[in-house]
Short mmCIF file of C-alpha atoms and ligand atoms in Angstrom, two decimals:
data_model
loop_
_atom_site.label_atom_id
_atom_site.label_comp_id
_atom_site.label_asym_id
_atom_site.label_seq_id
_atom_site.Cartn_x
_atom_site.Cartn_y
_atom_site.Cartn_z
CA MET A 120 181.09 -4.33 -46.53
CA PRO A 121 177.76 -3.69 -44.80
CA LYS A 122 177.63 -4.52 -41.14
CA ILE A 123 175.38 -7.42 -40.07
CA PRO A 124 172.44 -5.80 -38.22
CA ASP A 125 172.67 -6.07 -34.44
CA ASP A 126 169.30 -7.82 -34.09
CA VAL A 127 170.41 -10.55 -36.53
CA VAL A 128 173.65 -11.02 -34.60
CA LYS A 129 171.72 -11.31 -31.36
CA ARG A 130 169.27 -13.80 -32.86
CA VAL A 131 172.07 -16.04 -34.12
CA ILE A 132 174.02 -15.87 -30.87
CA ASP A 133 170.88 -16.78 -28.93
CA LEU A 134 170.46 -19.89 -31.07
CA ALA A 135 174.05 -21.08 -30.81
CA LYS A 136 174.70 -23.98 -28.48
CA ILE A 137 178.28 -24.52 -27.40
CA GLU A 138 177.86 -28.33 -27.23
CA ASP A 139 176.75 -28.39 -30.90
CA VAL A 140 179.48 -26.08 -32.10
CA VAL A 141 182.37 -27.67 -30.21
CA GLY A 142 180.85 -31.07 -30.87
CA ASP A 143 181.38 -30.53 -34.60
CA PHE A 144 185.13 -30.54 -34.02
CA VAL A 145 185.77 -32.39 -30.76
CA THR A 146 184.42 -35.71 -29.55
CA LEU A 147 182.65 -34.91 -26.31
CA ARG A 148 181.38 -37.19 -23.62
CA LYS A 149 179.24 -36.53 -20.60
CA ALA A 150 180.98 -35.92 -17.30
CA GLY A 151 178.33 -35.06 -14.75
CA VAL A 152 176.52 -31.91 -15.93
CA ASN A 153 179.48 -31.00 -18.14
CA LEU A 154 180.97 -32.44 -21.29
CA THR A 155 184.64 -33.13 -21.75
CA GLY A 156 186.94 -34.00 -24.60
CA LEU A 157 190.51 -33.55 -25.70
CA CYS A 158 191.38 -29.84 -25.97
CA PRO A 159 191.68 -28.78 -29.63
CA PHE A 160 193.97 -25.87 -28.75
CA HIS A 161 196.91 -27.79 -27.33
CA ASP A 162 198.34 -31.27 -27.77
CA ASP A 163 196.00 -32.80 -25.24
CA ARG A 164 196.20 -36.45 -24.28
CA THR A 165 194.22 -36.29 -21.07
CA ASP A 166 190.49 -36.22 -21.19
CA GLY A 167 189.13 -34.01 -18.44
CA ASN A 168 191.03 -30.71 -18.89
CA PHE A 169 188.81 -29.34 -21.62
CA ILE A 170 185.36 -28.69 -20.21
CA VAL A 171 182.22 -27.66 -22.04
CA ARG A 172 179.41 -26.21 -19.91
CA PRO A 173 176.34 -26.95 -22.06
CA SER A 174 173.74 -24.37 -22.98
CA SER A 175 171.26 -25.92 -20.55
CA ILE A 176 173.27 -24.42 -17.67
CA ALA A 177 172.41 -20.82 -16.71
CA GLU A 178 174.65 -18.08 -18.07
CA LYS A 179 175.57 -16.85 -14.60
CA ASN A 180 176.97 -20.35 -13.94
CA HIS A 181 179.08 -20.16 -17.10
CA GLY A 182 176.58 -22.10 -19.20
CA ASN A 183 177.16 -22.20 -22.96
CA THR A 184 180.95 -21.87 -22.62
CA TYR A 185 184.11 -23.92 -23.01
CA ARG A 186 187.35 -23.71 -21.11
CA CYS A 187 190.66 -25.55 -21.09
CA PHE A 188 192.32 -25.69 -17.71
CA VAL A 189 195.72 -26.32 -19.24
CA CYS A 190 196.06 -23.71 -22.00
CA ASP A 191 193.26 -21.49 -20.69
CA HIS A 192 191.40 -21.06 -23.96
CA LYS A 193 187.83 -20.15 -23.09
CA GLY A 194 184.70 -18.48 -24.37
CA GLY A 195 181.36 -19.09 -26.06
CA PRO A 196 180.33 -20.44 -29.48
CA VAL A 197 181.50 -17.36 -31.40
CA GLN A 198 184.91 -17.24 -29.71
CA PHE A 199 185.35 -20.94 -30.36
CA LEU A 200 184.79 -20.50 -34.10
CA MET A 201 187.00 -17.42 -34.27
CA GLU A 202 189.88 -19.14 -32.46
CA HIS A 203 189.54 -22.69 -33.67
CA GLN A 204 188.44 -22.08 -37.28
CA ARG A 205 190.17 -18.66 -37.49
CA LEU A 206 187.00 -16.99 -38.70
CA SER A 207 186.32 -13.26 -38.49
CA PHE A 208 183.44 -12.22 -36.22
CA PRO A 209 181.00 -11.70 -39.15
CA ASP A 210 182.01 -15.06 -40.65
CA ALA A 211 181.51 -16.78 -37.31
CA ILE A 212 178.00 -15.29 -37.24
CA ARG A 213 177.41 -16.46 -40.83
CA TRP A 214 178.72 -19.93 -39.92
CA LEU A 215 176.27 -20.14 -37.05
CA GLY A 216 173.47 -18.75 -39.19
CA LYS A 217 174.06 -21.54 -41.68
CA LYS A 218 174.22 -24.19 -38.96
CA TYR A 219 170.97 -23.05 -37.36
CA ASN A 220 169.14 -22.06 -40.57
CA GLU A 221 168.91 -18.44 -39.55
CA PRO A 222 169.38 -16.04 -42.52
CA VAL A 223 172.18 -13.53 -41.82
CA ASP A 224 173.00 -11.58 -44.99
CA ASP A 225 173.66 -12.14 -48.67
CA ILE A 226 177.40 -12.36 -48.35
CA PRO A 227 178.35 -15.99 -48.86
CA LEU A 228 180.39 -17.72 -46.24
CA ASN A 229 183.25 -19.52 -47.87
CA TYR A 230 183.08 -22.42 -45.48
CA THR A 231 181.28 -25.72 -45.15
CA PRO A 232 180.72 -27.10 -41.65
CA PRO A 233 182.36 -30.48 -41.26
CA PRO A 234 180.06 -33.47 -40.82
CA PRO A 235 179.64 -34.50 -37.19
CA ARG A 236 182.28 -36.88 -36.01
CA PRO A 237 181.35 -40.53 -35.60
CA LYS A 238 181.53 -41.91 -32.10
CA PRO A 239 184.95 -43.48 -31.56
CA ALA A 240 185.13 -47.26 -31.45
CA PRO A 241 185.52 -48.71 -27.97
CA LEU A 242 189.15 -49.02 -27.00
CA PRO A 243 190.55 -52.41 -26.18
CA VAL A 244 192.10 -52.47 -22.76
CA LEU A 245 195.48 -53.95 -22.10
CA GLU A 246 196.45 -56.86 -19.99
CA ILE A 247 196.63 -56.33 -16.26
CA PRO A 248 199.40 -58.25 -14.52
CA ARG A 249 198.09 -61.37 -12.83
CA SER A 250 199.96 -60.44 -9.69
CA TYR A 251 197.43 -57.62 -9.21
CA VAL A 252 194.61 -60.12 -9.32
CA ARG A 253 196.32 -62.37 -6.81
CA ARG A 254 197.06 -59.51 -4.46
CA THR A 255 193.41 -58.49 -4.24
CA MET A 256 192.38 -62.11 -3.71
CA GLU A 257 194.51 -62.17 -0.58
CA ILE A 258 192.30 -59.48 0.92
CA GLY A 259 189.24 -61.54 1.49
CA GLY A 260 187.08 -62.89 4.19
CA ASP A 261 185.70 -60.55 6.74
CA GLN A 262 187.51 -57.50 5.44
CA THR A 263 185.31 -57.46 2.38
CA LEU A 264 181.71 -56.83 3.31
CA PHE A 265 180.37 -58.63 0.26
CA ILE A 266 182.30 -61.82 1.03
CA TYR A 267 181.33 -61.57 4.69
CA TRP A 268 177.67 -61.30 3.73
CA LEU A 269 177.97 -64.11 1.20
CA LYS A 270 179.44 -66.45 3.80
CA HIS A 271 176.50 -65.82 6.12
CA LEU A 272 173.79 -66.76 3.65
CA PRO A 273 171.70 -69.82 4.60
CA TRP A 274 173.60 -72.24 2.31
CA ASP A 275 173.09 -75.93 2.83
CA ASP A 276 176.15 -77.99 3.82
CA GLU A 277 177.25 -78.81 0.29
CA GLN A 278 176.88 -75.24 -0.87
CA ARG A 279 178.77 -73.92 2.12
CA ALA A 280 181.57 -76.42 1.58
CA ARG A 281 182.18 -75.20 -1.96
CA LEU A 282 181.80 -71.45 -1.37
CA GLN A 283 185.50 -70.67 -1.00
CA GLN A 284 186.23 -72.55 -4.18
CA THR A 285 183.52 -70.62 -6.03
CA LEU A 286 185.10 -67.35 -4.89
CA TRP A 287 188.52 -68.52 -6.08
CA GLN A 288 187.14 -69.63 -9.40
CA TYR A 289 185.70 -66.21 -10.04
CA CYS A 290 188.88 -64.52 -8.68
CA VAL A 291 186.80 -62.41 -6.32
CA GLY A 292 189.07 -60.05 -4.45
CA GLY A 293 188.91 -57.29 -1.90
CA TRP A 294 190.14 -53.71 -1.71
CA LYS A 295 191.68 -52.07 1.31
CA ASP A 296 188.58 -49.99 1.95
CA GLY A 297 186.26 -53.00 2.14
CA ARG A 298 185.04 -52.90 -1.45
CA VAL A 299 184.78 -56.14 -3.41
CA VAL A 300 186.83 -56.52 -6.60
CA PHE A 301 185.18 -58.32 -9.50
CA TRP A 302 187.92 -59.11 -12.03
CA GLN A 303 186.92 -59.17 -15.66
CA ILE A 304 189.16 -61.78 -17.18
CA ASP A 305 188.60 -62.64 -20.81
CA HIS A 306 188.07 -66.07 -22.39
CA ASN A 307 191.81 -66.36 -23.00
CA GLY A 308 192.50 -65.86 -19.31
CA VAL A 309 193.80 -62.30 -19.66
CA PRO A 310 192.73 -59.89 -16.90
CA ARG A 311 191.27 -56.82 -18.64
CA ALA A 312 189.54 -54.79 -15.98
CA ALA A 313 188.20 -54.88 -12.46
CA LYS A 314 185.06 -53.43 -11.01
CA LEU A 315 185.20 -52.25 -7.42
CA MET A 316 181.87 -52.16 -5.63
CA LYS A 317 180.79 -51.29 -2.16
CA TYR A 318 178.19 -53.53 -0.57
CA LEU A 319 176.28 -52.98 2.66
CA MET A 320 175.88 -55.46 5.48
CA ASP A 321 172.52 -56.55 4.08
CA GLY A 322 174.06 -57.62 0.77
CA HIS A 323 172.72 -54.65 -1.18
CA ARG A 324 174.97 -52.42 -3.16
CA ASP A 325 175.76 -49.02 -1.66
CA LYS A 326 173.98 -47.01 -4.31
CA THR A 327 175.53 -43.76 -3.09
CA GLN A 328 178.85 -44.89 -4.58
CA HIS A 329 179.54 -45.44 -8.25
CA PRO A 330 181.55 -48.54 -9.06
CA GLY A 331 185.27 -47.90 -9.34
CA TRP A 332 187.29 -49.36 -12.18
CA ILE A 333 190.81 -50.62 -12.64
CA TYR A 334 192.10 -50.95 -16.15
CA ASN A 335 195.28 -50.41 -18.07
CA GLN A 336 195.12 -48.02 -20.96
CA ASP A 337 197.81 -47.56 -23.54
CA GLY A 338 200.19 -44.70 -22.68
CA CYS A 339 197.79 -41.79 -22.41
CA ARG A 340 195.85 -42.43 -19.27
CA GLN A 341 192.51 -41.22 -20.51
CA GLN A 342 189.81 -41.16 -17.92
CA LEU A 343 187.38 -43.33 -19.76
CA ASP A 344 183.97 -44.21 -18.53
CA PRO A 345 183.57 -48.00 -18.61
CA ASP A 346 179.92 -47.66 -17.59
CA ASN A 347 179.40 -45.88 -20.87
CA HIS A 348 180.69 -48.67 -23.10
CA GLU A 349 183.92 -46.85 -23.84
CA ILE A 350 186.03 -49.89 -23.31
CA ILE A 351 185.45 -53.46 -24.41
CA LYS A 352 184.92 -55.54 -21.33
CA PRO A 353 184.70 -59.30 -21.21
CA LEU A 354 181.70 -60.82 -19.48
CA PHE A 355 182.45 -61.46 -15.83
CA GLY A 356 183.44 -65.13 -15.52
CA SER A 357 184.58 -65.51 -19.16
CA HIS A 358 187.87 -67.06 -18.03
CA LEU A 359 185.94 -70.15 -16.88
CA LEU A 360 184.70 -70.94 -20.39
CA SER A 361 187.80 -72.86 -21.44
CA SER A 362 187.64 -75.10 -18.35
CA TYR A 363 184.02 -76.04 -19.00
CA PRO A 364 183.71 -76.41 -22.75
CA LYS A 365 180.34 -78.20 -22.69
CA ALA A 366 178.49 -76.03 -20.18
CA VAL A 367 175.43 -74.02 -21.04
CA VAL A 368 176.29 -70.36 -20.49
CA ASN A 369 173.82 -68.56 -18.26
CA ILE A 370 174.12 -64.79 -18.35
CA VAL A 371 172.78 -62.63 -15.54
CA GLU A 372 172.98 -58.92 -14.89
CA SER A 373 175.12 -58.60 -11.79
CA GLU A 374 178.38 -60.21 -10.74
CA LYS A 375 176.86 -60.92 -7.35
CA THR A 376 174.05 -62.92 -8.97
CA ALA A 377 176.50 -64.95 -11.07
CA ILE A 378 178.51 -65.93 -8.00
CA ILE A 379 175.45 -66.81 -5.93
CA MET A 380 173.92 -68.93 -8.69
CA ALA A 381 177.24 -70.64 -9.44
CA ASN A 382 177.52 -71.63 -5.81
CA TYR A 383 173.84 -72.48 -5.51
CA TYR A 384 173.97 -75.09 -8.27
CA GLY A 385 177.67 -75.91 -8.05
CA ASP A 386 177.76 -77.75 -11.36
CA PRO A 387 180.01 -75.78 -13.72
CA ASP A 388 180.41 -78.73 -16.07
CA THR A 389 176.84 -78.23 -17.21
CA GLN A 390 175.93 -74.71 -16.06
CA LEU A 391 178.29 -71.75 -16.11
CA TRP A 392 177.20 -68.37 -14.75
CA LEU A 393 178.49 -65.16 -16.34
CA ALA A 394 177.49 -61.54 -15.72
CA CYS A 395 177.40 -58.56 -18.01
CA GLY A 396 177.24 -55.93 -15.25
CA GLY A 397 173.73 -54.56 -15.71
CA LEU A 398 170.55 -54.53 -17.74
CA LYS A 399 171.92 -52.15 -20.35
CA HIS A 400 175.38 -53.71 -20.51
CA LEU A 401 174.57 -56.83 -22.46
CA GLN A 402 176.55 -55.93 -25.57
CA LEU A 403 176.49 -57.94 -28.75
CA ASP A 404 180.31 -57.64 -28.83
CA SER A 405 180.73 -59.42 -25.53
CA LEU A 406 178.56 -62.34 -26.68
CA GLN A 407 180.68 -62.95 -29.77
CA PRO A 408 183.24 -65.29 -28.12
CA LEU A 409 180.32 -67.46 -26.94
CA ILE A 410 178.84 -67.64 -30.42
CA ASP A 411 182.26 -68.46 -31.85
CA GLN A 412 182.37 -71.40 -29.46
CA GLY A 413 178.88 -72.50 -30.49
CA ARG A 414 177.65 -72.22 -26.91
CA THR A 415 174.08 -72.51 -25.80
CA ILE A 416 173.31 -69.16 -24.16
CA TRP A 417 170.51 -68.61 -21.69
CA LEU A 418 169.80 -65.04 -20.70
CA TRP A 419 168.45 -64.53 -17.17
CA PRO A 420 167.41 -60.88 -16.92
CA ASP A 421 166.00 -59.50 -13.69
CA LYS A 422 162.23 -59.68 -13.52
CA ASP A 423 161.82 -56.20 -14.98
CA GLY A 424 164.38 -56.74 -17.76
CA ARG A 425 162.81 -59.44 -19.87
CA GLU A 426 161.73 -57.28 -22.75
CA ALA A 427 165.05 -55.50 -23.05
CA TRP A 428 166.99 -58.76 -23.21
CA GLN A 429 164.48 -60.40 -25.51
CA ASP A 430 165.30 -57.50 -27.80
CA VAL A 431 169.02 -58.26 -27.57
CA ALA A 432 168.36 -61.94 -28.27
CA ASP A 433 166.23 -61.03 -31.29
CA LYS A 434 168.91 -58.71 -32.66
CA LEU A 435 171.53 -61.37 -32.11
CA GLY A 436 169.60 -63.83 -34.28
CA TYR A 437 171.58 -66.74 -32.82
CA ASP A 438 169.48 -69.88 -32.59
CA LEU A 439 171.11 -71.15 -29.42
CA CYS A 440 170.43 -67.98 -27.43
CA ARG A 441 167.18 -67.50 -25.59
CA VAL A 442 165.75 -65.65 -22.64
CA TYR A 443 165.25 -68.22 -19.90
CA THR A 444 162.00 -67.72 -18.05
CA HIS A 445 161.16 -71.10 -16.52
CA PHE A 446 162.82 -70.36 -13.18
CA PHE A 447 160.94 -67.08 -12.75
CA ASP A 448 157.70 -68.58 -13.97
CA THR A 449 157.79 -71.42 -11.48
CA CYS A 450 159.69 -69.98 -8.49
CA TRP A 451 158.91 -66.26 -8.28
CA ARG A 452 156.55 -65.19 -5.55
CA GLU A 453 154.81 -61.91 -4.78
CA GLU A 454 157.17 -61.34 -1.82
CA ASP A 455 160.22 -61.42 -4.11
CA GLY A 456 159.08 -58.17 -5.69
CA ASP A 457 158.90 -56.94 -9.26
CA LYS A 458 162.59 -56.16 -9.51
CA ALA A 459 163.81 -59.51 -8.20
CA ASP A 460 166.72 -61.22 -9.84
CA VAL A 461 167.24 -64.95 -9.87
CA ALA A 462 169.61 -64.81 -6.88
CA ASP A 463 167.03 -62.98 -4.74
CA ILE A 464 164.65 -65.85 -5.39
CA ALA A 465 167.35 -68.48 -4.78
CA ILE A 466 168.23 -66.88 -1.42
CA ARG A 467 164.57 -66.78 -0.41
CA MET A 468 164.26 -70.47 -1.36
CA MET A 469 167.36 -71.28 0.68
CA ARG A 470 165.63 -69.69 3.68
CA THR A 471 162.31 -71.44 3.14
CA GLY A 472 163.75 -74.76 1.97
CA ASP A 473 161.97 -74.59 -1.42
CA LYS A 474 163.70 -76.19 -4.37
CA PRO A 475 163.64 -75.04 -7.97
CA ARG A 476 161.64 -77.21 -10.29
CA LYS A 477 163.44 -78.82 -13.19
CA GLU A 478 162.26 -77.71 -16.57
CA GLU A 479 160.42 -80.46 -18.37
CA PRO A 480 161.66 -81.05 -21.88
CA LYS A 481 159.64 -78.91 -24.19
CA GLN A 482 156.65 -80.87 -25.42
CA GLU A 483 155.20 -80.18 -28.79
CA PRO A 484 151.42 -80.13 -29.14
CA VAL A 485 150.29 -83.63 -29.93
CA LYS A 486 148.77 -84.24 -33.29
CA ILE A 487 146.19 -86.92 -33.03
CA GLY A 488 147.02 -87.95 -36.57
CA ASP A 489 150.63 -88.60 -35.54
CA ILE A 490 149.50 -90.75 -32.68
CA ILE A 491 147.22 -92.77 -34.87
CA THR A 492 150.02 -93.20 -37.38
CA GLU A 493 152.46 -94.16 -34.70
CA ILE A 494 150.17 -96.68 -33.09
CA TRP A 495 149.20 -98.04 -36.43
CA HIS A 496 152.79 -98.54 -37.52
CA SER A 497 153.93 -100.15 -34.34
CA ASP A 498 153.58 -103.85 -33.88
CA GLU A 499 154.99 -103.83 -30.41
CA PRO A 500 153.04 -102.15 -27.65
CA PHE A 501 154.86 -98.83 -27.21
CA LEU A 502 152.33 -97.22 -24.94
CA ASP A 503 152.82 -96.70 -21.30
CA PRO A 504 151.60 -99.86 -19.52
CA VAL A 505 149.10 -97.75 -17.60
CA GLU A 506 147.58 -96.56 -20.82
CA LEU A 507 147.59 -100.02 -22.30
CA ARG A 508 145.40 -101.12 -19.46
CA ASP A 509 142.78 -98.71 -20.72
CA PRO A 510 140.40 -101.00 -22.59
CA ARG A 511 139.56 -98.20 -25.03
CA VAL A 512 143.14 -98.17 -26.30
CA ARG A 513 143.10 -101.86 -27.09
CA GLU A 514 139.69 -101.62 -28.58
CA TRP A 515 140.71 -98.68 -30.75
CA ARG A 516 143.82 -100.47 -31.99
CA GLU A 517 141.73 -103.42 -32.96
CA THR A 518 139.31 -101.09 -34.71
CA LEU A 519 142.10 -99.64 -36.77
CA ARG A 520 143.49 -103.03 -37.63
CA ARG A 521 140.14 -104.10 -38.94
CA ALA A 522 139.52 -100.77 -40.72
CA TYR A 523 142.83 -100.96 -42.55
CA PRO A 524 143.77 -104.63 -42.67
CA GLY A 525 147.40 -105.39 -43.38
CA LYS A 526 148.26 -101.91 -44.71
CA LYS A 527 150.76 -100.08 -42.61
CA HIS A 528 151.06 -96.89 -44.64
CA ARG A 529 147.44 -96.29 -45.40
CA PRO A 530 146.65 -92.57 -45.11
CA ILE A 531 145.19 -91.61 -41.78
CA PRO A 532 142.02 -89.52 -41.85
CA PRO A 533 142.62 -85.82 -41.15
CA THR A 534 142.28 -84.85 -37.52
CA SER A 535 142.56 -81.78 -35.34
CA ASN A 536 145.50 -80.63 -33.26
CA ILE A 537 145.26 -81.03 -29.56
CA ASP A 538 147.31 -78.61 -27.49
CA GLY A 539 149.26 -79.74 -24.52
CA VAL A 540 149.94 -83.26 -23.54
CA ARG A 541 147.23 -85.83 -22.86
CA THR A 542 147.28 -89.48 -22.30
CA VAL A 543 146.38 -91.46 -25.34
CA GLY A 544 143.28 -92.63 -23.50
CA GLU A 545 142.15 -89.05 -23.03
CA ILE A 546 142.77 -88.24 -26.64
CA ILE A 547 140.76 -91.23 -27.75
CA SER A 548 137.85 -90.47 -25.49
CA GLU A 549 137.73 -86.83 -26.56
CA ASN A 550 138.23 -87.25 -30.25
CA PRO A 551 134.96 -87.58 -32.14
CA LEU A 552 136.70 -89.06 -35.12
CA ILE A 553 138.07 -91.99 -33.19
CA ASN A 554 134.79 -92.52 -31.43
CA GLN A 555 133.19 -92.49 -34.81
CA LEU A 556 135.63 -95.13 -36.02
CA ILE A 557 134.84 -97.27 -33.02
CA GLU A 558 131.13 -96.86 -33.64
CA ILE A 559 131.46 -97.77 -37.30
CA ASP A 560 133.41 -100.82 -36.29
CA ASN A 561 130.81 -101.81 -33.71
CA ASP A 562 128.14 -101.53 -36.36
CA ARG A 563 130.15 -103.73 -38.68
CA ARG A 564 130.64 -106.31 -36.03
CA THR A 565 126.92 -106.42 -35.24
CA GLU A 566 125.94 -106.68 -38.89
ZN1 ZN B 611 194.02 -26.62 -23.97
#
């Protein structure tokens, strides 16, 4: 059998990327600059022993290699194929040539690369004993910087009086090292996970530390990455849903924001505050229990997250879910910054004594034709007394009565739409058609 020319071998080896080759057989996930997965050479149940150093890392730093720290299998793309697929060296080169569309020789490789593996479905996490939750809740107060900071916000008296209860409701706990524990308890009241976060004295998150996680995984304690959607997490605050069956569900990005807003308004019967954990963490899966309950869902992204969440809302296609913008539109100020979330604004308003404005019920553009019809059909004065005092309104009604005597369902002449909301008086004075009617009537009367 003729030898594969050295330059062809070199070309193929230069093209081969270890992450592609191993990735065809092993599900890999990012772990810092490396990739990890379960080792295919031994019965591995612990993610983290089998490391792939991707091809982007320099060769002198062991780039483009794999290694298992348990069974010590290691090497590059060719070794992987020879050991894992039991190919000869020339066949491994032919395999790679086929994968990377680089012609090797005329000898057929009796092998078809397997299709890439689909990403595994997120794993459900198991119940965490409630005693764990309780234990963390006993570490509270001044030992947990977040709670300490929260207690020193400029709440008014009512807000301050209910703060401890808000913290209990959300099962906010503390960790021995001063981190806050946000329990993720599902809508059936089952604790599923906890997020441990370090906050600074100024209420900002210590960005030098990644959140820690507590969860209970079946048997094999895989080191999953909850930030990467590898486990199904309930929305923070989901356990409150059953206690407040009629509340509108407001969803914000961070747990901190949910707690602040819950305490700010303090009216869980009508407004519940849940958090998904971050801009990119609003998963369709986690919204499903809310849709099943037929809840009205308002999404409150941070100021810079509107488009992303509008996208989620669009994909969801659930009529009762919308991105809520009124608060930002009416309360946000320059000084709050472009990345402000709703709690930042609420805290600033607590300091300055500003109050949020209630959203007016949405008003449809008024069709002048509808108003004419309505007035025409009504025998009782339905207009606001102030408007009734406008002589033009009375005059116009009389005009209509004379124009269409006795007929309540006579078609109304076509008219234009008028955007926004005007008083009837304004509409009458601005609408040429009505003025025309009045003029015609005046002419008739003078005849
Ligand atoms: Zn191994």
